[in-house]
Structures are given as structure tokens and as C-alpha cells.
Amino acid sequence: MCKTVTRLETDQEIIYMCPFSGAVKGKVLITNYRLYFKSSDAEGPVVLDVPLGVISRVEKMGGASSRGENSYGLDITCKDMRNLRFALKQEGHSRRGIFDMLFRYAFPLSHGLALFAYLNQEKFTENGWNVYKAMEEFRRQGLPNNKWRMTFINKRYELCDTYPNLLAVPFKCTEDDLRKVAAFRSRGRIPVLSWIHRENQAVIVRCSQPLVGMSGKRNKDDERYLDLIREANDTTKKLTIYDARPNVNAVANKATGGGYEGDEYVNAELVFLDIQNIHVMRESLKKLKDIVYPNVEESHWLSSLESTHWLEHIKLVLSGAIQVADKVSSGNSVLVHCSDGWDRTAQLTSLAMLMLDSHYRTLRGFQVLIEKEWISFGHKFASRIGHGDKNHADQDRSPIFVQFIDCVWQMTKQFPTAFEFNEHLLLSILDHLYSCRFGTFLYNCENARDQHDLRTKTTSLWSLVNSKMDLYLNPFYTPESGQVLYPVASMRHLELWVNYYIRWNPRIRHQQQSPVEQRYKELLALREEYLKKLEQLQLSDSSSSYQLTNSTTPNTTSSTASTPSQQYTHLQTPL
Amino acid sequence: MFSAKPIKPTFKCYLPPAQTDRKNSIQPPIRLEPEFLPGEIVVNDVNFVRKCISAESGQGDLWGRLICTNFKVSFIPQGPPPKQKSQLSHLLLGQHDISLTCLEQVVTVNDTRGKRKVLGSNQKLKFNPTELILYCKDLRVIRFCFDEAGPESAKKVCLAIAHYSHPADLHLLFGFEYQGLRYHKGDLVNGSTPRGGIQTPVFDRPSDWDREIKRTGASGWRVCSINEKYAISDSLPEYIVVPVSLTDQDVKQHSPSFSDGRVPLWCWNHRNGSALVRMAGPADPLTQRKTEQKIFTAITKSHPQRREVTLSDLDKSLPNIQDIQSAFVKARQICTLDPFEESEERWLSSIENSRWLEYVRTFLKLSAEIVYNLDGKNVSVILLEEEDRDLNCVVSSLVQLMLDPHYRSLNGFQSLVQKEWVMAGHRFLDRCNHLKKNDSKESPLFTLFLDCVWQMTNQYPAAFEFTEFYLTVLSDSMWIPLFSTFLFNSSKQCAQLLQDFSKNKAIPQGEDHTVIFPPVWKWSQQFSTRDQTLFNNPMYVGKGAASVQNGEVKSFQRSKKAFSSTVRISSTSQRNGLKGEEEPLQRRGSLVSELKADFSPVKDESPSERFFRDWFSHPADQQGVLIPLVLPSHVVLWKLFFLRWVPEVCIPQGGPATVYHKVSQLVDEIEMLQGKLRQYKGASPRGTPVPSPSGPSSDQRRMYFKASSPHDPPTTPNILNSSFPFNPVGNLCPRGVQGTPISKFLNGAKTWLSTETLANDSF
């Protein structure tokens, strides 16, 4: 990696308190990007390579007066399902230097410093910032058309500061209508088109909750606007509104001025999807961490797992998305929202789109999906992850995006041949969600990214991925267009993603590639080898090549009705 | 019984038939004849039966004729065959057939009168059944409705099914009828013997054992024929392997000290010289200590380094057979009977409460510990179990599967089952409860073993020659009473019964005066050659199979040491300055213990934990020692086995079969290329290692899915789903959740309709 790296602290003797193999003596190196530890034990060295971005909290353990030399040290809590503990010698405030450096460079924003992504000088052959261009994606979907138009009303983020600047809205609505609707939708996040079904023209529209409030306010413009959305599709008799929240939460939101669409929306039906809020999800993942790190809960594993409710939440998100996808594929337009329309809404729309549109199941299409539904539509990555921020107890933090990637993983498990990308991509995305090495997941919205010149001053994660695509490709991928992929959202199929949540356990073998993928790649190479050999033999023996194709037919072609020459071409065609 | 005269379909045909004299009045519009096996006869039948497909709506239900024969329950649907068919077609059983041996429970219901009864043999039924629910041992639940059928005929069929599924005696099982007739017809005595064509050694002759001794390099062991004609033990095989230092006389003398005369039995040898031995508990506690000492000394003598033996008492560390049975019953209940939606919320804890996965883990864990002893510590291990016929079968075969790649080939695996289960005297007859006589002896040990094997294949998908389809089909084969493998409690019982049988049936005897009941391993009895290709794992990295690493084709050639990790481990230990493995590891000096007080999660690692951690830190060699991960997070429910019949669970066009399809196609193409290369005139690809010894000819292609032609788009066939190659449609139809009082009762039942809960309820 070519980076502007500041070497901050080197060669300090330290003891890594490995929860598995015990205390490990070694040396630690801290840069402005990472913490690197290597044990001095020559045989089977223990190595830690931790980007500072994953650190959520650094604490001092014990004090100068603590008894025993090993009670004095540092305790580091990470965002990626692990904790690290180091012990140091007590004399001479030995930990102060390390602590200060970690504290400063793990939380640069709290110290007036730039995030590492702004210092990173890495160069890649591909520029990942070119992966997503909103207009291109709309064109791919066949937009604009006679029912839907593009609007630049949000060009300077004036209508809605957390939305992208290019929006697709019903053809019949005016810019003035949009402004009126924005006044009635939380944070001005008006209903806009996310995806349109090519054949039946049903759409997925996303937004935030209506500002109904305690008094049950109505807004004729909003009501008419939703009807325009409905009308834009001929087969939609009623617009289905999926409110991601549990019913009670939606009601409770009225107290703070929010709420949900009532009976006044005559041509609409409202469905609550019962997905819990960011706080519930945060606590759920915290519980999960408790049972997998450092040791996997042995005695009551499944009931412990059940009591974290993590998989249950996954199930609700997935089954919500299935309902959305099913409605749309049967020719009904839908509108999806939660409270602000940037957490649960993003999960539902993007997962439904993944089920409906095989393009998003390709490596590049998936990048587009994340760029579009998550990044451009203002999922608050900065607040949810807390990049470079020391405030580890911030109530805004929540693993909503992790949960989405988990749902995607569940789908890849159920349909192992339907996705062009592999598990390694999902793991890499989650690693760099925290690492701050790339600009991709920084800031809360496009407006903030523009202000901080993100695209010009940082590198995109997709630059890394698309420069080494081979690493992220699923060899079993079988392109299948037009097929809606409905996973089975049942506890019978949902599994804990052990390769992510339990990956720090040294008792589990960690392979970059799944053994199945690896074996398949070996077989692919073997086929190439044989094809090459056959070609060589044919070249060196061209006079008998005609003979060959004839003589082999009785043995090889009975199951395929092809002629010898077809058979021959087949063998030279890689799948 | 069946008049052949067809009558024209009329409006009347669709009405309930008249109650009297059905034979002469109304016939079904189409003759619905099942296919019969030699010796199979129809016992009773009834027309206008509805087979329930969907629990709620009744949509897609099938109408047809329900027949009870002396072999199976058969349902012949009217009209065209359904679109959705099972991929696997069985040669002995049709899509809607259930072998009588496969019936777990026969339940009759009268909805209107609110009655139900579990039927046994020779019972009376005081109500006319409106429904028949068949709970099958392969986890199917099949429901028939008699709303349009003649009530008397329906009742008769139900009683017949119940009666014939409870045979009074072993020789009444259909297999004897069937095999006997085959002898009479001469298709077994002439030419192909039942043994012909099977490559799996069955270990009924000294040469099979000799080969095994040579293969494993067990120089300290010999074949002993002291048990010929079952002279010293009724449950041991006629030929056993004992330490060379014990004479036949010694063996005979020691035998009475052990339960049923079962002297310790050699199972397998590690290349490092340590042996795996299984042993029964004492019959005579007085002489036991002395005898044991002598035997242990003999085993120590057979070890090249004269290592002391380690004794592993399985009864103390493993669940007993009743525990295992009740865990299985609960797991089965949760997977197939509990209402789908209602059980979702508590699914994980229900599975945990069944304890099935916990037991799977316990067996794998203990087996891995024994692997550590044999491989890491280089000591011989004796597995001790009271009778040496249940737990020992599971553990000894799992240990061998982990240590010896030979047993991960198809033939090797079959020989392992033959050696450690059939010949070692596992009571298949009692454990399967084929005669439904003694429920307390029933226990699914073999199923537990198959589940453990599946966990291994799940963790090491390229290490086994066979697929999970094979394992599932093998478990289903337990419930077809035609194969000697799963019918007897011991090889002696098998031999005796066959002798009596051949006398009774006056079967022309061959030279050795015995009739041979073919084992399950002769798969052509059940499946076509093409269907058998479903057994082949396309990912298998077998002996001599080619692999490519860094673009270079290499062949896996097992050197003598390749299947042992000993070399690596022992060198590691030496470098650590370890003297004896018994000593606790003092790797980091005294620091470890000091730190422990202050940082709680740190704990000392036992030598075996260290061994496993070290093993897992290296890439696994598919042809070497394989140790399963036994963390609860990594031992998961075997979905194909437990959930294949549940329609709600089925993922259309998804599931592991989609990968299987893809890899099979590629391997098929590779094998065709190999064939081409081999046929190339004057160009023998000697230097190129190939997966199969002979080139595949068209009918010998090993893969179920053939390479696609370039003209076909590379699509996933519609037939693939997560139940492949089985079909959930119509095979699981428990009662709907709401509705009749009966269904409420079934819903509330906590177990798989155990006889205790229902028996009191007959009216």
C-alpha cells in the first residue's frame, strides 16, 4: 500500500492478552492507520493488524497502585466483534504514550484531525467513484418515461439536505407540488422513485414518515401526490404503503410530530412490517457479541442465540423485503418508509431490489445498489458507525448496514449460484465500513460529502475491489435475468454468519476462500489445462484431427444429440 | 379380486360408491394397478381415496386407489402424473409408496365423531375412519381421506396396513418372501451371485480382514478364526483380529470374562503403530482385572514403541441409547409436526431442547479426542462400552473416518459400516424396531452416525467421495426390508435365519449351503445406474485425483505419511521442549498463571486443545487427518434429512443442489476431455493424473448432471430446489392448525404421537 503513513510509536515491549492462548509478549507499532502487533515468539507468531478505524473505545486498565505487574494496561473495544487487551510494565507511565497515540488517531475527528481516507495515497487502476452515476442508473431502468420524470429541484440540497440531487418523481407533479409535499414529510424526504419494474411498470417509492402529529394533521398535497404515484402505474388499484415500523412505534411517533398515513389516503393500504428501531438492533448485536467473543457460548448456544433476537430481526427485515418484492412483481406500486427513511427503509428497498433485479446481483450492480439506496439516499453512515469519533456511547450508533449485509449473505447462502460476488466481498465491505481507508462510507449524506470534497480527496472502496475483481467473484455464478429471487425467511434457514461474527476465534480455520469455491477454481484450471493439451495435440497432429472427432463420437456423444463437429466446438468453448 | 373389465366413466363414478358389493357395482374409470415385486400380494384395497397434499385448502389433493400389500402401502393416483416429481425414482417403490417397515405409526381418525386410534396388529376398530395418517420412519407424514370411499373397505385397508406393518416374526418380513422367490426363479443362483458386482468387502471371511491389516500396516495383529461357527461369542463375527502375542487358546480362555464372550476387537491401525480397539464390559468381575491386564499387555506388545494403552469408557461420557432415541423423537417432532409458523419464534431453542445436535457434537468431540490420542499422542486406544454394540460402533467408525481417507471413499465408507456396524453386531433389528415389539430398544444410532458424517462432509466438502444424497438414501434404506444389512442383530442371527429359511422354502442350495441376502451396497437393487450417479461428489479430491495449484496440475498420491499429521505435531512438540504430553503446557513461563488472576478470560490450554488449535491453524489436507469443528456454532441441523419433506422450507431454484449441479457439469466436461485425450492416437497422457482410472464411456459418466452444450444458456434447471433430489409435495401433510378437535389434540401433543399418549384414547 502506498500511503502517507506516520509512524508514531515503535518497538515498545508489550503483552497481548490473547483470550485464547494467554499472554503473548511482543512489540507494537502504531501508525495513523493501524495498530500492528507481532509476538516475539518465533514459532507460530501471533500477529494483530488492526485498522484504528475499528476502535470504538480505548480504556486504561488498572493504575500505578494496582498489584501485580500485569494488571496495568489498555483495554480496546472494537466495532468488529472483538476486544483487545494489552498489559505493560507499570514503571514510568509506560502506557501513556500508546494510549495517547491510539486515542488521538483512532478518533481523529475528536482531535481536529482528518480521517485517514484523506491522507491515503493509494492508487488503483480503476476509479471506483465512477461506478455509480445516478442518471445512468435511471436510464438503465428505462427512465425517464412518460410517467416519471427527473427533477433537479434538489440540485443545491435545498428541498432536502439528506437526499441526492437528482430525483425521479411522477411526471404529472409540479416542482411546486414537491415543495408542498416536502413540508409534510419528515426532514423533507419526499416520496421518490427508487426502482421501476421494466415489464409491469410498478415502482418502489421511498420516503420518510408524514408529519401527522398528535392532532392528526392532513395534507391534501401529500394525499394527491401519493395518488399520482399510484396512477403512474395502470395496474395499481391501491398503493401499498409499507411502514417498516411496528404499529405501536408508528403511533408513538405522533407525539414527536410524525405518524403514518391514515384513512384519508383513500387509494392506499397501509401495512406495518414490525421491524424494530436502531436502538433495539444495537442492543441485539451487543448481545450477540457477548455469546461469540471471545468464546462461543457452549452450553446453551441456540437458546442464547435466540435470546439475542439477531436472527429474528434478520427474518423480519427479509420477510418485509419479500413482501415488497412480491407486491411489485405482481404489478402493484409500493411506497416504503419508516421514521426518517434512511435506516429500515434503505434495508427494505435495497433488499427488495436485489430480489427483483438481477443486475444488482452482479459485482458492479451491487456496488451501484449500495451507492444508490444507502450512500446517496442518506443512510447516516457517519452517525451510525461513528467514524473517527470518540463518543463510543453515542445513541445514534447502530449496525443497520451490517444487518443489511447479513441479509444479503443469507440470500447468497440460499441461492449460491445467483450472485456474481462472493462472501469475501461482503466481508471486505464490512471491514472497510470501519477502516476509514476509503471515502465510500464516510459522512451522512451527499451534501456533506460535496462540502468535504470526498470524491476528489479520497479513494473509493470500489477502486480496490474493481482493480482485483477475481478475488470477489463467485465462481458458481449463473446469470439468470428476469427471475425474482425469493429467499425463505424462516428460522429453519437463517443461519448465524459465523465467518463474520466468529472470525477472531483461532480454533476455527480461516480461509480467504470457501473450500467449495477453491475446489471449483482448481477444476476450472484443470479444464483449461486439458483444453490446452488437446489443442496442442490437434495442432501437432492435424492430419488425424478429423479422425479424432469421428472416432470419439460413439463414446462421448450419446447423451448430447450433437454432431461430431458440434461436439468438437463445444470442447473448445469455455463455459 | 380385480375384474379387468373396464367400464365407461360416468357421472356416477365421481359419487361415493355404493356401500354393498363394491366389486361388482362400481369400478374406477381407469384401472389403477400398482407394480408388484415377485412375491408381493395385495392384501386389501380401497378406491376413491383422497391423498392430502395441502393441509389447509385441499387444493391439489390427489384421488386414487389405496392398496395394502405384504410389502407396502401403495397409492395409485387417477389422472395424469403430477408435474412435480421426485428426481430420484426408486426401483422398488413408487412415488406414493411406503414400505410397511417404514411405518412408524398408523393412526385412524373419525373427524365427525371426534375419534382417533393408533392401530397395532390384530386390533379392532369401532368407528369408520374418515382419515388415515401414516407417520413414517423417514419423516414423511402422509394423510389419506376417505370422505368418498366406502367406509367398510376403508376400515379394512386401515386394519390391514396396521396388521401387516407389525409382523409377528422376523421371517415374516417381506424380504424373505422376495429373496426366496428370486432364488426359485434362478436369477440369483445362476450367473450373478448376490455378492457379484459389489466391491465392498463385507468382512465375513479372513481375507477381508487380512487385507485391512496389510492396508493399515498393523504388523502386531493377526486374524483369528476361533469364533468360527460362533464358538465363543454369539454377536462377534466369525473372524476377528487380535494381537499376535495372543494365541487362539488365549483368546478362547479370556473370552468368558467379557459380556457375551466379546474379546477386545481390533478396529484399525494408525501408521504410527497405535491401534484402535473396541471392547465390551466384564461378564465376570472376578477374573476381569487379570484378563484385562493380559489383554492390555498384549495390545501394548503390538505397539512398535510398546506404548501403554488408553481406555475410553464411552458409557461414562456419552448419552445412552434411550437419551438418543428421545432426542431424535423430539427433533423429528419439531421438524415435521409442529405447526410451521407457530414454531418459528422458538425454533432455535426447540432444536436445542431436543438435544439432538448436542449429542451429535458430543460424539464428534469424543471421537476427535480419540484422534488426538492415536495421532497426536501415538497411543493405542480401547473403546469400552458395556455391550460393545452401540456407542462403540458410532465412535470407532467416526474415528476411522477422521484418520483414514480410505473410509471417505464410497467403497471404503461402505466397508466401514460393514466392519464396525454389521459385523461388530450392532442390533439393527432391535434398534430399528422392525418388528415394533419393543420400543425401549429402539434407538437411531445409525442415523446419529450418518448425521455426524454429514457434519464432516459439510465442513470438508471435498474430502468425501459421496454426497449428502447418498447419506440420506442410505438412511432411507434402513426401512426397506430387503437388504441383509439392516435386518439382523448379528451375523450369527443372519446366518441362522437364512439357514432355516432356505430349509423351509426348499431353496436349491449352492455349494456352501447358504442363501445370501444381498446387502444394501448392491445399489442396483434400488436405483438405476443414472440415479446412482447422484451419490458421486463432484468435488471429491480422491486418491490420485488431479488438482491444480498455482496453475500446475498435481496429483494427490498418498504417501505412507501423508495421512498423518504426526510428523508435524511431534516436531512442534519437540521444539517446544515438551517431554511428555501429560505435562501441562508451560509455554509462556509463569506469566500465564499470574495473568490469569487479573484477566479472567485467559485460561490454560490442555495438550489436546493445543493439538486441535495447531491443527486448525494449518490448511486441511483432504487426504490427511480431518478433525471436525465441534463448536456449537459449527454443528448445524442436517436440513436435507430433517426438512426435505417440509414444503414451506423448500427454496425453489436454490439450496446446495444448485452448486452440486454446477460442479457436476464441470467435472463431466473434464472427464470427457480426459477421454478425448486418452483416445488421441499415439498420445497417451501418461503424465497426466486423472480422477477416474478408466475413461468414461457414455453410459458410464459419473456425473448426474452432464456438461451443457454451448447452445444451451447456462441456466439452473427448474427441478433444483433445497429438497433435491426429493420432493416435498404430498409427503408431509400433518393436520391443519385450526379446525377439528382432533387436530387440536395433535397440535398439543408434545411428542411424536407416542403410543402412551394415544393408546388411552381409543374409543
PDB file of N, CA, C and O in Angstrom, chain A residues 75-114:
ATOM      1  N   ASP A  75      -7.352  -1.502  27.476  1.00  0.00           N
ATOM      2  CA  ASP A  75      -8.448  -2.333  27.019  1.00  0.00           C
ATOM      3  C   ASP A  75      -9.096  -1.637  25.826  1.00  0.00           C
ATOM      4  O   ASP A  75      -9.547  -0.497  25.938  1.00  0.00           O
ATOM      5  N   ILE A  76      -9.097  -2.323  24.697  1.00  0.00           N
ATOM      6  CA  ILE A  76      -9.600  -1.710  23.465  1.00  0.00           C
ATOM      7  C   ILE A  76     -10.854  -2.439  23.005  1.00  0.00           C
ATOM      8  O   ILE A  76     -10.842  -3.661  22.812  1.00  0.00           O
ATOM      9  N   THR A  77     -11.941  -1.702  22.860  1.00  0.00           N
ATOM     10  CA  THR A  77     -13.174  -2.296  22.339  1.00  0.00           C
ATOM     11  C   THR A  77     -13.272  -1.964  20.857  1.00  0.00           C
ATOM     12  O   THR A  77     -13.092  -0.815  20.468  1.00  0.00           O
ATOM     13  N   CYS A  78     -13.551  -2.989  20.057  1.00  0.00           N
ATOM     14  CA  CYS A  78     -13.615  -2.761  18.607  1.00  0.00           C
ATOM     15  C   CYS A  78     -15.046  -2.844  18.108  1.00  0.00           C
ATOM     16  O   CYS A  78     -15.912  -3.472  18.720  1.00  0.00           O
ATOM     17  N   LYS A  79     -15.266  -2.220  16.956  1.00  0.00           N
ATOM     18  CA  LYS A  79     -16.596  -2.240  16.359  1.00  0.00           C
ATOM     19  C   LYS A  79     -16.859  -3.552  15.616  1.00  0.00           C
ATOM     20  O   LYS A  79     -17.979  -3.843  15.252  1.00  0.00           O
ATOM     21  N   ASP A  80     -15.787  -4.315  15.354  1.00  0.00           N
ATOM     22  CA  ASP A  80     -15.941  -5.515  14.531  1.00  0.00           C
ATOM     23  C   ASP A  80     -15.912  -6.804  15.342  1.00  0.00           C
ATOM     24  O   ASP A  80     -15.260  -7.773  14.972  1.00  0.00           O
ATOM     25  N   MET A  81     -16.649  -6.830  16.415  1.00  0.00           N
ATOM     26  CA  MET A  81     -16.889  -8.049  17.181  1.00  0.00           C
ATOM     27  C   MET A  81     -15.661  -8.589  17.912  1.00  0.00           C
ATOM     28  O   MET A  81     -15.536  -9.800  18.099  1.00  0.00           O
ATOM     29  N   ARG A  82     -14.746  -7.711  18.345  1.00  0.00           N
ATOM     30  CA  ARG A  82     -13.651  -8.220  19.179  1.00  0.00           C
ATOM     31  C   ARG A  82     -13.180  -7.151  20.145  1.00  0.00           C
ATOM     32  O   ARG A  82     -13.465  -5.964  19.962  1.00  0.00           O
ATOM     33  N   ASN A  83     -12.458  -7.586  21.136  1.00  0.00           N
ATOM     34  CA  ASN A  83     -11.809  -6.690  22.077  1.00  0.00           C
ATOM     35  C   ASN A  83     -10.331  -7.057  22.127  1.00  0.00           C
ATOM     36  O   ASN A  83      -9.973  -8.213  21.904  1.00  0.00           O
ATOM     37  N   LEU A  84      -9.486  -6.073  22.446  1.00  0.00           N
ATOM     38  CA  LEU A  84      -8.063  -6.347  22.573  1.00  0.00           C
ATOM     39  C   LEU A  84      -7.595  -5.846  23.924  1.00  0.00           C
ATOM     40  O   LEU A  84      -7.995  -4.770  24.362  1.00  0.00           O
ATOM     41  N   ARG A  85      -6.744  -6.626  24.546  1.00  0.00           N
ATOM     42  CA  ARG A  85      -6.173  -6.201  25.822  1.00  0.00           C
ATOM     43  C   ARG A  85      -4.666  -6.289  25.779  1.00  0.00           C
ATOM     44  O   ARG A  85      -4.118  -7.283  25.310  1.00  0.00           O
ATOM     45  N   PHE A  86      -4.042  -5.251  26.287  1.00  0.00           N
ATOM     46  CA  PHE A  86      -2.588  -5.243  26.356  1.00  0.00           C
ATOM     47  C   PHE A  86      -2.163  -4.944  27.784  1.00  0.00           C
ATOM     48  O   PHE A  86      -2.770  -4.122  28.464  1.00  0.00           O
ATOM     49  N   ALA A  87      -1.118  -5.614  28.223  1.00  0.00           N
ATOM     50  CA  ALA A  87      -0.551  -5.324  29.543  1.00  0.00           C
ATOM     51  C   ALA A  87       0.844  -4.754  29.351  1.00  0.00           C
ATOM     52  O   ALA A  87       1.562  -5.126  28.408  1.00  0.00           O
ATOM     53  N   LEU A  88       1.208  -3.820  30.221  1.00  0.00           N
ATOM     54  CA  LEU A  88       2.529  -3.189  30.126  1.00  0.00           C
ATOM     55  C   LEU A  88       3.187  -3.158  31.495  1.00  0.00           C
ATOM     56  O   LEU A  88       2.556  -3.393  32.512  1.00  0.00           O
ATOM     57  N   LYS A  89       4.448  -2.829  31.443  1.00  0.00           N
ATOM     58  CA  LYS A  89       5.170  -2.647  32.710  1.00  0.00           C
ATOM     59  C   LYS A  89       4.628  -1.399  33.385  1.00  0.00           C
ATOM     60  O   LYS A  89       4.336  -0.400  32.732  1.00  0.00           O
ATOM     61  N   GLN A  90       4.579  -1.473  34.706  1.00  0.00           N
ATOM     62  CA  GLN A  90       3.953  -0.367  35.421  1.00  0.00           C
ATOM     63  C   GLN A  90       4.840   0.866  35.531  1.00  0.00           C
ATOM     64  O   GLN A  90       4.349   1.989  35.560  1.00  0.00           O
ATOM     65  N   GLU A  91       6.139   0.608  35.571  1.00  0.00           N
ATOM     66  CA  GLU A  91       7.020   1.734  35.848  1.00  0.00           C
ATOM     67  C   GLU A  91       7.066   2.733  34.685  1.00  0.00           C
ATOM     68  O   GLU A  91       6.967   2.366  33.523  1.00  0.00           O
ATOM     69  N   GLY A  92       7.193   3.967  35.024  1.00  0.00           N
ATOM     70  CA  GLY A  92       7.454   5.039  34.054  1.00  0.00           C
ATOM     71  C   GLY A  92       6.296   5.357  33.138  1.00  0.00           C
ATOM     72  O   GLY A  92       6.495   5.729  31.982  1.00  0.00           O
ATOM     73  N   HIS A  93       5.071   5.226  33.606  1.00  0.00           N
ATOM     74  CA  HIS A  93       3.900   5.573  32.799  1.00  0.00           C
ATOM     75  C   HIS A  93       4.016   5.000  31.397  1.00  0.00           C
ATOM     76  O   HIS A  93       3.792   5.683  30.413  1.00  0.00           O
ATOM     77  N   SER A  94       4.397   3.717  31.334  1.00  0.00           N
ATOM     78  CA  SER A  94       4.738   3.132  30.032  1.00  0.00           C
ATOM     79  C   SER A  94       3.573   3.149  29.058  1.00  0.00           C
ATOM     80  O   SER A  94       3.766   3.150  27.853  1.00  0.00           O
ATOM     81  N   ARG A  95       2.346   3.154  29.540  1.00  0.00           N
ATOM     82  CA  ARG A  95       1.246   3.051  28.597  1.00  0.00           C
ATOM     83  C   ARG A  95       0.798   4.407  28.074  1.00  0.00           C
ATOM     84  O   ARG A  95       0.008   4.482  27.143  1.00  0.00           O
ATOM     85  N   ARG A  96       1.290   5.468  28.722  1.00  0.00           N
ATOM     86  CA  ARG A  96       0.746   6.780  28.384  1.00  0.00           C
ATOM     87  C   ARG A  96       0.920   7.094  26.900  1.00  0.00           C
ATOM     88  O   ARG A  96      -0.012   7.511  26.221  1.00  0.00           O
ATOM     89  N   GLY A  97       2.127   6.847  26.419  1.00  0.00           N
ATOM     90  CA  GLY A  97       2.405   7.150  25.012  1.00  0.00           C
ATOM     91  C   GLY A  97       1.462   6.418  24.078  1.00  0.00           C
ATOM     92  O   GLY A  97       0.829   7.011  23.208  1.00  0.00           O
ATOM     93  N   ILE A  98       1.345   5.124  24.294  1.00  0.00           N
ATOM     94  CA  ILE A  98       0.488   4.312  23.423  1.00  0.00           C
ATOM     95  C   ILE A  98      -0.962   4.768  23.524  1.00  0.00           C
ATOM     96  O   ILE A  98      -1.653   4.946  22.524  1.00  0.00           O
ATOM     97  N   PHE A  99      -1.391   4.980  24.756  1.00  0.00           N
ATOM     98  CA  PHE A  99      -2.770   5.392  24.956  1.00  0.00           C
ATOM     99  C   PHE A  99      -3.058   6.702  24.215  1.00  0.00           C
ATOM    100  O   PHE A  99      -4.047   6.813  23.470  1.00  0.00           O
ATOM    101  N   ASP A 100      -2.178   7.659  24.378  1.00  0.00           N
ATOM    102  CA  ASP A 100      -2.404   8.963  23.736  1.00  0.00           C
ATOM    103  C   ASP A 100      -2.444   8.838  22.219  1.00  0.00           C
ATOM    104  O   ASP A 100      -3.295   9.430  21.558  1.00  0.00           O
ATOM    105  N   MET A 101      -1.520   8.061  21.697  1.00  0.00           N
ATOM    106  CA  MET A 101      -1.477   7.896  20.238  1.00  0.00           C
ATOM    107  C   MET A 101      -2.755   7.221  19.731  1.00  0.00           C
ATOM    108  O   MET A 101      -3.359   7.649  18.754  1.00  0.00           O
ATOM    109  N   LEU A 102      -3.136   6.146  20.415  1.00  0.00           N
ATOM    110  CA  LEU A 102      -4.344   5.438  19.992  1.00  0.00           C
ATOM    111  C   LEU A 102      -5.546   6.368  20.065  1.00  0.00           C
ATOM    112  O   LEU A 102      -6.359   6.439  19.153  1.00  0.00           O
ATOM    113  N   PHE A 103      -5.628   7.074  21.162  1.00  0.00           N
ATOM    114  CA  PHE A 103      -6.791   7.922  21.382  1.00  0.00           C
ATOM    115  C   PHE A 103      -6.875   9.008  20.319  1.00  0.00           C
ATOM    116  O   PHE A 103      -7.945   9.326  19.800  1.00  0.00           O
ATOM    117  N   ARG A 104      -5.736   9.530  19.977  1.00  0.00           N
ATOM    118  CA  ARG A 104      -5.683  10.617  19.014  1.00  0.00           C
ATOM    119  C   ARG A 104      -5.998  10.124  17.599  1.00  0.00           C
ATOM    120  O   ARG A 104      -6.817  10.703  16.895  1.00  0.00           O
ATOM    121  N   TYR A 105      -5.391   9.017  17.212  1.00  0.00           N
ATOM    122  CA  TYR A 105      -5.517   8.608  15.812  1.00  0.00           C
ATOM    123  C   TYR A 105      -6.667   7.632  15.557  1.00  0.00           C
ATOM    124  O   TYR A 105      -7.065   7.436  14.412  1.00  0.00           O
ATOM    125  N   ALA A 106      -7.199   7.070  16.628  1.00  0.00           N
ATOM    126  CA  ALA A 106      -8.419   6.277  16.418  1.00  0.00           C
ATOM    127  C   ALA A 106      -9.621   7.215  16.327  1.00  0.00           C
ATOM    128  O   ALA A 106     -10.619   6.897  15.698  1.00  0.00           O
ATOM    129  N   PHE A 107      -9.501   8.372  16.949  1.00  0.00           N
ATOM    130  CA  PHE A 107     -10.607   9.329  16.940  1.00  0.00           C
ATOM    131  C   PHE A 107     -10.148  10.676  16.417  1.00  0.00           C
ATOM    132  O   PHE A 107     -10.193  11.686  17.131  1.00  0.00           O
ATOM    133  N   PRO A 108      -9.679  10.727  15.183  1.00  0.00           N
ATOM    134  CA  PRO A 108      -9.101  11.975  14.662  1.00  0.00           C
ATOM    135  C   PRO A 108     -10.092  13.133  14.660  1.00  0.00           C
ATOM    136  O   PRO A 108      -9.696  14.273  14.925  1.00  0.00           O
ATOM    137  N   LEU A 109     -11.372  12.817  14.410  1.00  0.00           N
ATOM    138  CA  LEU A 109     -12.342  13.912  14.324  1.00  0.00           C
ATOM    139  C   LEU A 109     -12.526  14.589  15.679  1.00  0.00           C
ATOM    140  O   LEU A 109     -12.805  15.792  15.751  1.00  0.00           O
ATOM    141  N   SER A 110     -12.338  13.832  16.740  1.00  0.00           N
ATOM    142  CA  SER A 110     -12.466  14.413  18.071  1.00  0.00           C
ATOM    143  C   SER A 110     -11.239  15.256  18.432  1.00  0.00           C
ATOM    144  O   SER A 110     -11.208  15.893  19.469  1.00  0.00           O
ATOM    145  N   HIS A 111     -10.214  15.193  17.596  1.00  0.00           N
ATOM    146  CA  HIS A 111      -8.991  15.937  17.871  1.00  0.00           C
ATOM    147  C   HIS A 111      -8.655  16.914  16.753  1.00  0.00           C
ATOM    148  O   HIS A 111      -7.513  17.321  16.597  1.00  0.00           O
ATOM    149  N   GLY A 112      -9.648  17.228  15.966  1.00  0.00           N
ATOM    150  CA  GLY A 112      -9.428  18.192  14.901  1.00  0.00           C
ATOM    151  C   GLY A 112      -8.522  17.698  13.791  1.00  0.00           C
ATOM    152  O   GLY A 112      -7.944  18.489  13.036  1.00  0.00           O
ATOM    153  N   LEU A 113      -8.374  16.380  13.686  1.00  0.00           N
ATOM    154  CA  LEU A 113      -7.530  15.825  12.629  1.00  0.00           C
ATOM    155  C   LEU A 113      -8.402  15.266  11.508  1.00  0.00           C
ATOM    156  O   LEU A 113      -9.590  15.025  11.696  1.00  0.00           O
ATOM    157  N   ALA A 114      -7.768  15.028  10.359  1.00  0.00           N
ATOM    158  CA  ALA A 114      -8.506  14.487   9.220  1.00  0.00           C
ATOM    159  C   ALA A 114      -8.607  12.975   9.344  1.00  0.00           C
ATOM    160  O   ALA A 114      -7.725  12.326   9.905  1.00  0.00           O
TER     161      ALA A 114
END
